[in-house]
Amino acid sequence: MFMTQDNPVRLRDVARAAGVSQGTASNVFNRPDIVRQEVRERVEAAARELGYAGPSLTGRLLRAGKVNAIGVATAEPLTYFFEDQWARTMMAAIAAECDKQGAGLSIVSAMNRERPAWNIQSALVDGLILLCAEEGPALIGQTEKRELPFVALGLEESTVDAPGVGIDNRDGARQAAEHLVALGHRRIAILGIGESWNDRCATPEEVMTTPYLTVRDRVEGYWAGLATAGIAAGDVPYADTDSERETVWAAMSRLFAMERPPTAVLAMSDRVALFAIEWLKSQSRRVPEDVSVVGFDGIPEGADTLPALTTVQQPFQELAARAVASILNGEEIAARTVLPLPLVVRGSTGPAPKSEL
Amino acid sequence: MFMTQDNPVRLRDVARAAGVSQGTASNVFNRPDIVRQEVRERVEAAARELGYAGPSLTGRLLRAGKVNAIGVATAEPLTYFFEDQWARTMMAAIAAECDKQGAGLSIVSAMNRERPAWNIQSALVDGLILLCAEEGPALIGQTEKRELPFVALGLEESTVDAPGVGIDNRDGARQAAEHLVALGHRRIAILGIGESWNDRCATPEEVMTTPYLTVRDRVEGYWAGLATAGIAAGDVPYADTDSERETVWAAMSRLFAMERPPTAVLAMSDRVALFAIEWLKSQSRRVPEDVSVVGFDGIPEGADTLPALTTVQQPFQELAARAVASILNGEEIAARTVLPLPLVVRGSTGPAPKSEL
DNA sequence: GCGCACATTTGAACCGGTTCAAGAAACAGT
DNA sequence: ACTGTTTCTTGAACCGGTTCAAATGTGCGC
């Protein structure tokens, strides 16, 4: 046996040992059918003898020009891919798509002490999927330099027009609100994910000053849906959170300390919705009998809790399929493709309590 | 602007356009300091002009022989990395380690319709970390062919002796059991993760017939710990699960339907422990006042629930650090390094109920 | 004007393969 | 024996860079 390090066996060496040309040796590994059996066996024997591990990928790669792998990049640290629920779900979908296509998958963090863009510059991939959270535009800028195909997911639309697939946040939110309205709810509160005004409920004007387009879109959708029942935006309590349990609980306390507490809550993410349900349970309020909760995102955890979460489902699989296809097969993507979001009704919403009708 | 596809600009072209040799052009990108400023600027201008995206990675790679990336492989589908809790936590730790070292991270699934080992053979990495679940030995076999450094994580010890880092399951389990004993518990049940005997409690002899070394190690550790209080293995109810809510709930129902139900539960994974707590709550049994629960693994979710889970903590970060260092820095790893597991005491365990003393 | 140290630049070899036109060998047909 | 096919095999070009010894140029002291 030979160790890798001490063993720079090249195709050339194998060819020489087998007494054939390098071209023939190459064929043994890549198109064995066109090599005469006797020769093939000789070469294979030589390879085995020398401990040749097969053609070097880099050599082959250089010729082929294709890596057959895609990269997924974010401006967050690498751990984001495994810790953030949205990213994780999105990645599972992308991974499934890569599995189908037999492509490899690299994950890339654009955070690097020395050179922020270094990891993006040096990732060995045929194209990049950008998971845009906050730093979308910067990420896109770095990626463009690379002159590689890329698709932005979750990009906020105000930014550069780059190939990207987005979701119709506004319409999804509208459906969620109309669902509650149809169930008879009239006192409905919103749990935000804007990371500000943590201490009190915000006015509609204040809410719209948030820098996050996603938040603005969703809240506008909520308002539009509620408007169908004649509920004005100003009558909808809006409590913001930073998506952590603590601020969600605080927000819930605030909302339910009101004179006429809400009978339903529209949460801007499933994570927040789940924390909200947790709080309600801790207060011995039943879901959905006393209070209905609608989430947003459709992460798997939401389907698995008791009660299961009614939510606006992001089409993760579809987003992933489009993004991967666009990179691997060069399928064009309109600069701002937007997918619709279906509402998934599960156990966390029910008719408004009778006493409230 | 030029598009990537139509734009095969090579370093050579840039050099020619700038009127310098290719060597100099190369230096402009790699060691700018040794090139005279005027020349450097000329080359940079030419590059910009031609839309040159910087030296091709494959070309450079070929010369350097290093990819500066590690791969993590399993015999599961790619989605495993983002869906399985253990894998996810392990990956977060590995990712953090790669971040530190500035290395890339590729994930690889050894499941491929045509050729099972293909993905492992063709991953562009400097080394592989193997996440061994059930298929450990097969995975190792495929990897060895690649003649690349690798480390097996979570490998069961009975198998091939390959470089790997394992954990001392037995000792961790022992600590968990002794913790409960020290709190005064005497009626203690075990929740298994062996996927068999789902319908009844198993005898010690039956338990030890499981093919999973992890399960055998942990259960032996539990018995050893309980033995310090004079509790015989035969007196410890053992209910198996397949790690899903349904079988856990069924197992719990079985255990608590006994004449003298347990006051504490040793769960072989945090996931199972969390389902168990959920069941207990649904039955209005308080944790830890009425029943104590100890998990195993130390996944983040366990720290975040109410009450927080007492558990045997796997040293994820340490495992990751060793594995990554071994690959990136060529640090040797003894064929079977085994790390100790600390017990983390949190809110889900407490003194045995007085009525039981 | 000459020699020398120093700063740049060049040219060619090399990294490890793949590919393809052209050559060689084996065989069939006439 | 001669030509036409078919089946393999060969040699050389090429993929896109990096590197290093050698060549060139530059400035300075005497």
PDB file of N, CA and C in Angstrom, chain A residues 1-2 4 7 51 53 57-62 67 77-79 81-83 88 91-92 95-96 98-100 105-107 109 113 118 121-124 145-148 245 249 304-306, chain B residues 2 4 7 51 53 57-62 67 77-79 81-83 88 91-92 95-96 98-100 105-107 109 113 118 121-124 145-148 245 249 301 304-306:
ATOM      1  N   MET A   1       0.822  -1.219   0.000  1.00  0.00           N
ATOM      2  CA  MET A   1       0.000   0.000   0.000  1.00  0.00           C
ATOM      3  C   MET A   1       0.858   1.273   0.000  1.00  0.00           C
ATOM      4  N   PHE A   2       0.365   2.281  -0.653  1.00  0.00           N
ATOM      5  CA  PHE A   2       1.063   3.560  -0.681  1.00  0.00           C
ATOM      6  C   PHE A   2       0.197   4.587   0.015  1.00  0.00           C
ATOM      7  N   THR A   4      -1.214   8.449   0.360  1.00  0.00           N
ATOM      8  CA  THR A   4      -1.515   9.524  -0.579  1.00  0.00           C
ATOM      9  C   THR A   4      -0.340  10.482  -0.750  1.00  0.00           C
ATOM     10  N   ASN A   7       2.808   9.600  -2.664  1.00  0.00           N
ATOM     11  CA  ASN A   7       2.424   8.756  -3.769  1.00  0.00           C
ATOM     12  C   ASN A   7       1.888   9.560  -4.945  1.00  0.00           C
ATOM     13  N   GLY A  51      -1.018   1.754  -6.927  1.00  0.00           N
ATOM     14  CA  GLY A  51      -1.860   2.452  -5.972  1.00  0.00           C
ATOM     15  C   GLY A  51      -2.433   3.731  -6.550  1.00  0.00           C
ATOM     16  N   ALA A  53      -5.180   6.174  -7.628  1.00  0.00           N
ATOM     17  CA  ALA A  53      -6.534   6.359  -7.106  1.00  0.00           C
ATOM     18  C   ALA A  53      -7.502   6.847  -8.164  1.00  0.00           C
ATOM     19  N   LEU A  57      -9.031  14.766 -10.047  1.00  0.00           N
ATOM     20  CA  LEU A  57     -10.198  15.577 -10.387  1.00  0.00           C
ATOM     21  C   LEU A  57      -9.797  16.904 -10.972  1.00  0.00           C
ATOM     22  N   THR A  58      -8.742  17.480 -10.430  1.00  0.00           N
ATOM     23  CA  THR A  58      -8.388  18.808 -10.905  1.00  0.00           C
ATOM     24  C   THR A  58      -7.940  18.756 -12.349  1.00  0.00           C
ATOM     25  N   GLY A  59      -7.181  17.737 -12.670  1.00  0.00           N
ATOM     26  CA  GLY A  59      -6.740  17.616 -14.050  1.00  0.00           C
ATOM     27  C   GLY A  59      -7.943  17.499 -14.978  1.00  0.00           C
ATOM     28  N   ARG A  60      -8.814  16.603 -14.613  1.00  0.00           N
ATOM     29  CA  ARG A  60      -9.989  16.388 -15.443  1.00  0.00           C
ATOM     30  C   ARG A  60     -10.812  17.656 -15.555  1.00  0.00           C
ATOM     31  N   LEU A  61     -10.996  18.254 -14.397  1.00  0.00           N
ATOM     32  CA  LEU A  61     -11.765  19.463 -14.257  1.00  0.00           C
ATOM     33  C   LEU A  61     -11.276  20.551 -15.190  1.00  0.00           C
ATOM     34  N   LEU A  62      -9.988  20.680 -15.203  1.00  0.00           N
ATOM     35  CA  LEU A  62      -9.374  21.721 -16.006  1.00  0.00           C
ATOM     36  C   LEU A  62      -9.818  21.575 -17.457  1.00  0.00           C
ATOM     37  N   VAL A  67     -17.510  21.836 -12.873  1.00  0.00           N
ATOM     38  CA  VAL A  67     -17.241  21.219 -11.587  1.00  0.00           C
ATOM     39  C   VAL A  67     -18.362  20.252 -11.218  1.00  0.00           C
ATOM     40  N   PRO A  77     -22.359  33.659   8.861  1.00  0.00           N
ATOM     41  CA  PRO A  77     -21.352  32.613   9.054  1.00  0.00           C
ATOM     42  C   PRO A  77     -21.868  31.259   8.580  1.00  0.00           C
ATOM     43  N   LEU A  78     -20.968  30.358   8.359  1.00  0.00           N
ATOM     44  CA  LEU A  78     -21.355  29.043   7.830  1.00  0.00           C
ATOM     45  C   LEU A  78     -22.399  28.348   8.697  1.00  0.00           C
ATOM     46  N   THR A  79     -22.334  28.583   9.989  1.00  0.00           N
ATOM     47  CA  THR A  79     -23.267  27.891  10.873  1.00  0.00           C
ATOM     48  C   THR A  79     -24.720  28.265  10.575  1.00  0.00           C
ATOM     49  N   PHE A  81     -26.297  28.054   7.991  1.00  0.00           N
ATOM     50  CA  PHE A  81     -26.951  27.043   7.173  1.00  0.00           C
ATOM     51  C   PHE A  81     -27.580  25.935   8.007  1.00  0.00           C
ATOM     52  N   PHE A  82     -27.035  25.722   9.189  1.00  0.00           N
ATOM     53  CA  PHE A  82     -27.520  24.596   9.975  1.00  0.00           C
ATOM     54  C   PHE A  82     -28.329  25.044  11.180  1.00  0.00           C
ATOM     55  N   GLU A  83     -28.285  26.330  11.456  1.00  0.00           N
ATOM     56  CA  GLU A  83     -28.964  26.792  12.664  1.00  0.00           C
ATOM     57  C   GLU A  83     -30.231  27.568  12.355  1.00  0.00           C
ATOM     58  N   ARG A  88     -32.202  26.467   6.794  1.00  0.00           N
ATOM     59  CA  ARG A  88     -32.125  25.029   6.868  1.00  0.00           C
ATOM     60  C   ARG A  88     -33.170  24.382   5.958  1.00  0.00           C
ATOM     61  N   MET A  91     -32.255  24.954   2.442  1.00  0.00           N
ATOM     62  CA  MET A  91     -31.125  24.107   2.067  1.00  0.00           C
ATOM     63  C   MET A  91     -31.561  22.667   1.841  1.00  0.00           C
ATOM     64  N   ALA A  92     -32.462  22.204   2.665  1.00  0.00           N
ATOM     65  CA  ALA A  92     -32.940  20.830   2.475  1.00  0.00           C
ATOM     66  C   ALA A  92     -33.562  20.710   1.092  1.00  0.00           C
ATOM     67  N   ALA A  95     -30.804  20.861  -1.463  1.00  0.00           N
ATOM     68  CA  ALA A  95     -30.061  19.605  -1.417  1.00  0.00           C
ATOM     69  C   ALA A  95     -30.827  18.513  -2.157  1.00  0.00           C
ATOM     70  N   ALA A  96     -32.117  18.470  -1.946  1.00  0.00           N
ATOM     71  CA  ALA A  96     -32.920  17.449  -2.616  1.00  0.00           C
ATOM     72  C   ALA A  96     -32.808  17.626  -4.128  1.00  0.00           C
ATOM     73  N   CYS A  98     -30.327  18.997  -5.784  1.00  0.00           N
ATOM     74  CA  CYS A  98     -28.986  18.602  -6.214  1.00  0.00           C
ATOM     75  C   CYS A  98     -28.865  17.084  -6.270  1.00  0.00           C
ATOM     76  N   ASP A  99     -29.449  16.442  -5.281  1.00  0.00           N
ATOM     77  CA  ASP A  99     -29.462  14.988  -5.271  1.00  0.00           C
ATOM     78  C   ASP A  99     -30.017  14.465  -6.588  1.00  0.00           C
ATOM     79  N   LYS A 100     -31.152  15.021  -6.961  1.00  0.00           N
ATOM     80  CA  LYS A 100     -31.813  14.604  -8.195  1.00  0.00           C
ATOM     81  C   LYS A 100     -30.895  14.740  -9.391  1.00  0.00           C
ATOM     82  N   LEU A 105     -22.673  19.938  -3.720  1.00  0.00           N
ATOM     83  CA  LEU A 105     -23.200  21.120  -3.045  1.00  0.00           C
ATOM     84  C   LEU A 105     -22.143  21.669  -2.093  1.00  0.00           C
ATOM     85  N   SER A 106     -21.766  22.908  -2.320  1.00  0.00           N
ATOM     86  CA  SER A 106     -20.822  23.554  -1.414  1.00  0.00           C
ATOM     87  C   SER A 106     -21.521  24.699  -0.725  1.00  0.00           C
ATOM     88  N   ILE A 107     -21.176  24.905   0.514  1.00  0.00           N
ATOM     89  CA  ILE A 107     -21.755  26.052   1.186  1.00  0.00           C
ATOM     90  C   ILE A 107     -20.658  27.062   1.457  1.00  0.00           C
ATOM     91  N   SER A 109     -19.637  30.948   3.016  1.00  0.00           N
ATOM     92  CA  SER A 109     -19.959  32.121   3.813  1.00  0.00           C
ATOM     93  C   SER A 109     -19.155  33.303   3.308  1.00  0.00           C
ATOM     94  N   ARG A 113     -12.589  37.274   7.697  1.00  0.00           N
ATOM     95  CA  ARG A 113     -11.833  38.358   8.339  1.00  0.00           C
ATOM     96  C   ARG A 113     -11.070  39.207   7.326  1.00  0.00           C
ATOM     97  N   TRP A 118     -13.590  36.765  -0.300  1.00  0.00           N
ATOM     98  CA  TRP A 118     -12.647  35.716  -0.661  1.00  0.00           C
ATOM     99  C   TRP A 118     -13.324  34.364  -0.871  1.00  0.00           C
ATOM    100  N   GLN A 121     -15.124  34.204  -4.009  1.00  0.00           N
ATOM    101  CA  GLN A 121     -14.214  34.194  -5.148  1.00  0.00           C
ATOM    102  C   GLN A 121     -13.593  32.820  -5.360  1.00  0.00           C
ATOM    103  N   SER A 122     -13.419  32.106  -4.278  1.00  0.00           N
ATOM    104  CA  SER A 122     -12.614  30.902  -4.408  1.00  0.00           C
ATOM    105  C   SER A 122     -13.406  29.607  -4.305  1.00  0.00           C
ATOM    106  N   ALA A 123     -14.707  29.715  -4.288  1.00  0.00           N
ATOM    107  CA  ALA A 123     -15.501  28.488  -4.199  1.00  0.00           C
ATOM    108  C   ALA A 123     -15.472  27.776  -5.543  1.00  0.00           C
ATOM    109  N   LEU A 124     -15.220  26.492  -5.474  1.00  0.00           N
ATOM    110  CA  LEU A 124     -15.152  25.705  -6.704  1.00  0.00           C
ATOM    111  C   LEU A 124     -16.541  25.238  -7.098  1.00  0.00           C
ATOM    112  N   LYS A 145     -18.814  39.916  -9.651  1.00  0.00           N
ATOM    113  CA  LYS A 145     -17.414  39.977 -10.065  1.00  0.00           C
ATOM    114  C   LYS A 145     -16.906  38.624 -10.527  1.00  0.00           C
ATOM    115  N   ARG A 146     -17.507  37.617  -9.979  1.00  0.00           N
ATOM    116  CA  ARG A 146     -17.007  36.280 -10.256  1.00  0.00           C
ATOM    117  C   ARG A 146     -17.367  35.827 -11.669  1.00  0.00           C
ATOM    118  N   GLU A 147     -18.285  36.526 -12.290  1.00  0.00           N
ATOM    119  CA  GLU A 147     -18.691  36.184 -13.664  1.00  0.00           C
ATOM    120  C   GLU A 147     -19.177  34.743 -13.757  1.00  0.00           C
ATOM    121  N   LEU A 148     -19.964  34.369 -12.784  1.00  0.00           N
ATOM    122  CA  LEU A 148     -20.514  33.018 -12.747  1.00  0.00           C
ATOM    123  C   LEU A 148     -22.027  33.134 -12.712  1.00  0.00           C
ATOM    124  N   ARG A 245     -37.365  34.038  21.717  1.00  0.00           N
ATOM    125  CA  ARG A 245     -38.474  33.753  22.624  1.00  0.00           C
ATOM    126  C   ARG A 245     -38.786  34.947  23.514  1.00  0.00           C
ATOM    127  N   TRP A 249     -42.409  36.667  23.754  1.00  0.00           N
ATOM    128  CA  TRP A 249     -43.236  36.584  24.959  1.00  0.00           C
ATOM    129  C   TRP A 249     -43.605  37.976  25.454  1.00  0.00           C
ATOM    130  N   ASP A 304     -45.349  19.886  12.890  1.00  0.00           N
ATOM    131  CA  ASP A 304     -45.053  18.783  13.790  1.00  0.00           C
ATOM    132  C   ASP A 304     -45.434  19.095  15.233  1.00  0.00           C
ATOM    133  N   THR A 305     -45.918  20.299  15.467  1.00  0.00           N
ATOM    134  CA  THR A 305     -46.229  20.673  16.845  1.00  0.00           C
ATOM    135  C   THR A 305     -47.693  20.384  17.129  1.00  0.00           C
ATOM    136  N   LEU A 306     -48.094  20.598  18.350  1.00  0.00           N
ATOM    137  CA  LEU A 306     -49.478  20.400  18.741  1.00  0.00           C
ATOM    138  C   LEU A 306     -50.017  21.709  19.267  1.00  0.00           C
TER     139      LEU A 306
ATOM    140  N   PHE B   2     -19.416  41.688 -20.488  1.00  0.00           N
ATOM    141  CA  PHE B   2     -19.344  40.403 -21.194  1.00  0.00           C
ATOM    142  C   PHE B   2     -20.025  39.355 -20.328  1.00  0.00           C
ATOM    143  N   THR B   4     -20.306  35.475 -18.954  1.00  0.00           N
ATOM    144  CA  THR B   4     -19.356  34.416 -18.658  1.00  0.00           C
ATOM    145  C   THR B   4     -19.189  33.454 -19.831  1.00  0.00           C
ATOM    146  N   ASN B   7     -17.286  34.359 -22.973  1.00  0.00           N
ATOM    147  CA  ASN B   7     -16.188  35.215 -22.598  1.00  0.00           C
ATOM    148  C   ASN B   7     -15.015  34.433 -22.031  1.00  0.00           C
ATOM    149  N   GLY B  51     -13.028  42.219 -19.170  1.00  0.00           N
ATOM    150  CA  GLY B  51     -13.994  41.518 -18.340  1.00  0.00           C
ATOM    151  C   GLY B  51     -13.424  40.238 -17.763  1.00  0.00           C
ATOM    152  N   ALA B  53     -12.348  37.822 -14.992  1.00  0.00           N
ATOM    153  CA  ALA B  53     -12.880  37.656 -13.636  1.00  0.00           C
ATOM    154  C   ALA B  53     -11.841  37.171 -12.653  1.00  0.00           C
ATOM    155  N   LEU B  57      -9.990  29.256 -11.014  1.00  0.00           N
ATOM    156  CA  LEU B  57      -9.651  28.458  -9.855  1.00  0.00           C
ATOM    157  C   LEU B  57      -9.068  27.124 -10.242  1.00  0.00           C
ATOM    158  N   THR B  58      -9.601  26.559 -11.297  1.00  0.00           N
ATOM    159  CA  THR B  58      -9.123  25.231 -11.654  1.00  0.00           C
ATOM    160  C   THR B  58      -7.678  25.269 -12.093  1.00  0.00           C
ATOM    161  N   GLY B  59      -7.350  26.289 -12.834  1.00  0.00           N
ATOM    162  CA  GLY B  59      -5.972  26.404 -13.268  1.00  0.00           C
ATOM    163  C   GLY B  59      -5.039  26.518 -12.074  1.00  0.00           C
ATOM    164  N   ARG B  60      -5.390  27.419 -11.210  1.00  0.00           N
ATOM    165  CA  ARG B  60      -4.569  27.633 -10.025  1.00  0.00           C
ATOM    166  C   ARG B  60      -4.476  26.359  -9.208  1.00  0.00           C
ATOM    167  N   LEU B  61      -5.631  25.779  -9.019  1.00  0.00           N
ATOM    168  CA  LEU B  61      -5.775  24.573  -8.248  1.00  0.00           C
ATOM    169  C   LEU B  61      -4.850  23.477  -8.732  1.00  0.00           C
ATOM    170  N   LEU B  62      -4.831  23.359 -10.016  1.00  0.00           N
ATOM    171  CA  LEU B  62      -4.028  22.319 -10.637  1.00  0.00           C
ATOM    172  C   LEU B  62      -2.580  22.454 -10.191  1.00  0.00           C
ATOM    173  N   VAL B  67      -7.242  22.242  -2.502  1.00  0.00           N
ATOM    174  CA  VAL B  67      -8.524  22.872  -2.786  1.00  0.00           C
ATOM    175  C   VAL B  67      -8.891  23.842  -1.677  1.00  0.00           C
ATOM    176  N   PRO B  77     -29.148  10.647   2.194  1.00  0.00           N
ATOM    177  CA  PRO B  77     -29.327  11.694   1.178  1.00  0.00           C
ATOM    178  C   PRO B  77     -28.851  13.041   1.698  1.00  0.00           C
ATOM    179  N   LEU B  78     -28.613  13.951   0.789  1.00  0.00           N
ATOM    180  CA  LEU B  78     -28.081  15.265   1.165  1.00  0.00           C
ATOM    181  C   LEU B  78     -28.956  15.975   2.192  1.00  0.00           C
ATOM    182  N   THR B  79     -30.244  15.752   2.113  1.00  0.00           N
ATOM    183  CA  THR B  79     -31.139  16.452   3.029  1.00  0.00           C
ATOM    184  C   THR B  79     -30.853  16.093   4.483  1.00  0.00           C
ATOM    185  N   PHE B  81     -28.273  16.295   6.085  1.00  0.00           N
ATOM    186  CA  PHE B  81     -27.465  17.320   6.743  1.00  0.00           C
ATOM    187  C   PHE B  81     -28.295  18.445   7.347  1.00  0.00           C
ATOM    188  N   PHE B  82     -29.469  18.653   6.793  1.00  0.00           N
ATOM    189  CA  PHE B  82     -30.254  19.794   7.249  1.00  0.00           C
ATOM    190  C   PHE B  82     -31.472  19.367   8.047  1.00  0.00           C
ATOM    191  N   GLU B  83     -31.772  18.068   8.006  1.00  0.00           N
ATOM    192  CA  GLU B  83     -32.987  17.635   8.680  1.00  0.00           C
ATOM    193  C   GLU B  83     -32.701  16.872   9.964  1.00  0.00           C
ATOM    194  N   ARG B  88     -27.159  17.942  11.989  1.00  0.00           N
ATOM    195  CA  ARG B  88     -27.216  19.391  11.887  1.00  0.00           C
ATOM    196  C   ARG B  88     -26.309  20.037  12.928  1.00  0.00           C
ATOM    197  N   MET B  91     -22.779  19.407  12.078  1.00  0.00           N
ATOM    198  CA  MET B  91     -22.376  20.240  10.943  1.00  0.00           C
ATOM    199  C   MET B  91     -22.139  21.677  11.373  1.00  0.00           C
ATOM    200  N   ALA B  92     -22.982  22.171  12.253  1.00  0.00           N
ATOM    201  CA  ALA B  92     -22.777  23.540  12.715  1.00  0.00           C
ATOM    202  C   ALA B  92     -21.401  23.653  13.356  1.00  0.00           C
ATOM    203  N   ALA B  95     -18.811  23.434  10.636  1.00  0.00           N
ATOM    204  CA  ALA B  95     -18.836  24.685   9.878  1.00  0.00           C
ATOM    205  C   ALA B  95     -18.096  25.778  10.634  1.00  0.00           C
ATOM    206  N   ALA B  96     -18.327  25.846  11.925  1.00  0.00           N
ATOM    207  CA  ALA B  96     -17.652  26.868  12.726  1.00  0.00           C
ATOM    208  C   ALA B  96     -16.139  26.675  12.629  1.00  0.00           C
ATOM    209  N   CYS B  98     -14.469  25.251  10.183  1.00  0.00           N
ATOM    210  CA  CYS B  98     -14.020  25.626   8.840  1.00  0.00           C
ATOM    211  C   CYS B  98     -13.945  27.144   8.708  1.00  0.00           C
ATOM    212  N   ASP B  99     -14.933  27.803   9.277  1.00  0.00           N
ATOM    213  CA  ASP B  99     -14.929  29.262   9.275  1.00  0.00           C
ATOM    214  C   ASP B  99     -13.611  29.770   9.836  1.00  0.00           C
ATOM    215  N   LYS B 100     -13.261  29.235  10.992  1.00  0.00           N
ATOM    216  CA  LYS B 100     -12.029  29.650  11.659  1.00  0.00           C
ATOM    217  C   LYS B 100     -10.825  29.486  10.744  1.00  0.00           C
ATOM    218  N   LEU B 105     -16.451  24.246   2.527  1.00  0.00           N
ATOM    219  CA  LEU B 105     -17.140  23.075   3.059  1.00  0.00           C
ATOM    220  C   LEU B 105     -18.079  22.527   1.994  1.00  0.00           C
ATOM    221  N   SER B 106     -17.853  21.274   1.634  1.00  0.00           N
ATOM    222  CA  SER B 106     -18.757  20.636   0.687  1.00  0.00           C
ATOM    223  C   SER B 106     -19.475  19.514   1.386  1.00  0.00           C
ATOM    224  N   ILE B 107     -20.716  19.319   1.024  1.00  0.00           N
ATOM    225  CA  ILE B 107     -21.399  18.189   1.616  1.00  0.00           C
ATOM    226  C   ILE B 107     -21.671  17.158   0.534  1.00  0.00           C
ATOM    227  N   SER B 109     -23.257  13.282  -0.474  1.00  0.00           N
ATOM    228  CA  SER B 109     -24.068  12.117  -0.149  1.00  0.00           C
ATOM    229  C   SER B 109     -23.557  10.927  -0.937  1.00  0.00           C
ATOM    230  N   ARG B 113     -27.878   6.915  -7.536  1.00  0.00           N
ATOM    231  CA  ARG B 113     -28.521   5.840  -8.281  1.00  0.00           C
ATOM    232  C   ARG B 113     -27.503   4.988  -9.025  1.00  0.00           C
ATOM    233  N   TRP B 118     -19.892   7.389  -6.434  1.00  0.00           N
ATOM    234  CA  TRP B 118     -19.508   8.429  -7.376  1.00  0.00           C
ATOM    235  C   TRP B 118     -19.295   9.783  -6.714  1.00  0.00           C
ATOM    236  N   GLN B 121     -16.181   9.922  -4.875  1.00  0.00           N
ATOM    237  CA  GLN B 121     -15.031   9.909  -5.778  1.00  0.00           C
ATOM    238  C   GLN B 121     -14.808  11.280  -6.399  1.00  0.00           C
ATOM    239  N   SER B 122     -15.868  12.006  -6.606  1.00  0.00           N
ATOM    240  CA  SER B 122     -15.719  13.212  -7.422  1.00  0.00           C
ATOM    241  C   SER B 122     -15.831  14.506  -6.634  1.00  0.00           C
ATOM    242  N   ALA B 123     -15.865  14.410  -5.339  1.00  0.00           N
ATOM    243  CA  ALA B 123     -15.948  15.638  -4.556  1.00  0.00           C
ATOM    244  C   ALA B 123     -14.598  16.343  -4.568  1.00  0.00           C
ATOM    245  N   LEU B 124     -14.633  17.622  -4.835  1.00  0.00           N
ATOM    246  CA  LEU B 124     -13.400  18.406  -4.887  1.00  0.00           C
ATOM    247  C   LEU B 124     -13.026  18.885  -3.499  1.00  0.00           C
ATOM    248  N   LYS B 145     -10.664   4.203  -1.060  1.00  0.00           N
ATOM    249  CA  LYS B 145     -10.237   4.122  -2.459  1.00  0.00           C
ATOM    250  C   LYS B 145      -9.751   5.463  -2.977  1.00  0.00           C
ATOM    251  N   ARG B 146     -10.302   6.493  -2.402  1.00  0.00           N
ATOM    252  CA  ARG B 146      -9.993   7.824  -2.897  1.00  0.00           C
ATOM    253  C   ARG B 146      -8.575   8.259  -2.543  1.00  0.00           C
ATOM    254  N   GLU B 147      -7.971   7.557  -1.601  1.00  0.00           N
ATOM    255  CA  GLU B 147      -6.601   7.897  -1.198  1.00  0.00           C
ATOM    256  C   GLU B 147      -6.505   9.341  -0.739  1.00  0.00           C
ATOM    257  N   LEU B 148      -7.446   9.708   0.074  1.00  0.00           N
ATOM    258  CA  LEU B 148      -7.508  11.077   0.572  1.00  0.00           C
ATOM    259  C   LEU B 148      -7.576  10.996   2.094  1.00  0.00           C
ATOM    260  N   ARG B 245     -42.419  10.842  17.237  1.00  0.00           N
ATOM    261  CA  ARG B 245     -43.320  11.166  18.328  1.00  0.00           C
ATOM    262  C   ARG B 245     -44.233   9.993  18.665  1.00  0.00           C
ATOM    263  N   TRP B 249     -44.534   8.367  22.301  1.00  0.00           N
ATOM    264  CA  TRP B 249     -45.742   8.493  23.119  1.00  0.00           C
ATOM    265  C   TRP B 249     -46.260   7.109  23.510  1.00  0.00           C
ATOM    266  N   GLU B 301     -31.726  22.463  20.679  1.00  0.00           N
ATOM    267  CA  GLU B 301     -33.149  22.551  21.006  1.00  0.00           C
ATOM    268  C   GLU B 301     -33.402  22.189  22.467  1.00  0.00           C
ATOM    269  N   ASP B 304     -33.285  24.946  24.975  1.00  0.00           N
ATOM    270  CA  ASP B 304     -34.169  26.054  24.641  1.00  0.00           C
ATOM    271  C   ASP B 304     -35.616  25.774  25.029  1.00  0.00           C
ATOM    272  N   THR B 305     -35.875  24.587  25.515  1.00  0.00           N
ATOM    273  CA  THR B 305     -37.260  24.247  25.832  1.00  0.00           C
ATOM    274  C   THR B 305     -37.551  24.568  27.286  1.00  0.00           C
ATOM    275  N   LEU B 306     -38.779  24.396  27.676  1.00  0.00           N
ATOM    276  CA  LEU B 306     -39.172  24.620  29.057  1.00  0.00           C
ATOM    277  C   LEU B 306     -39.733  23.341  29.617  1.00  0.00           C
TER     278      LEU B 306
END
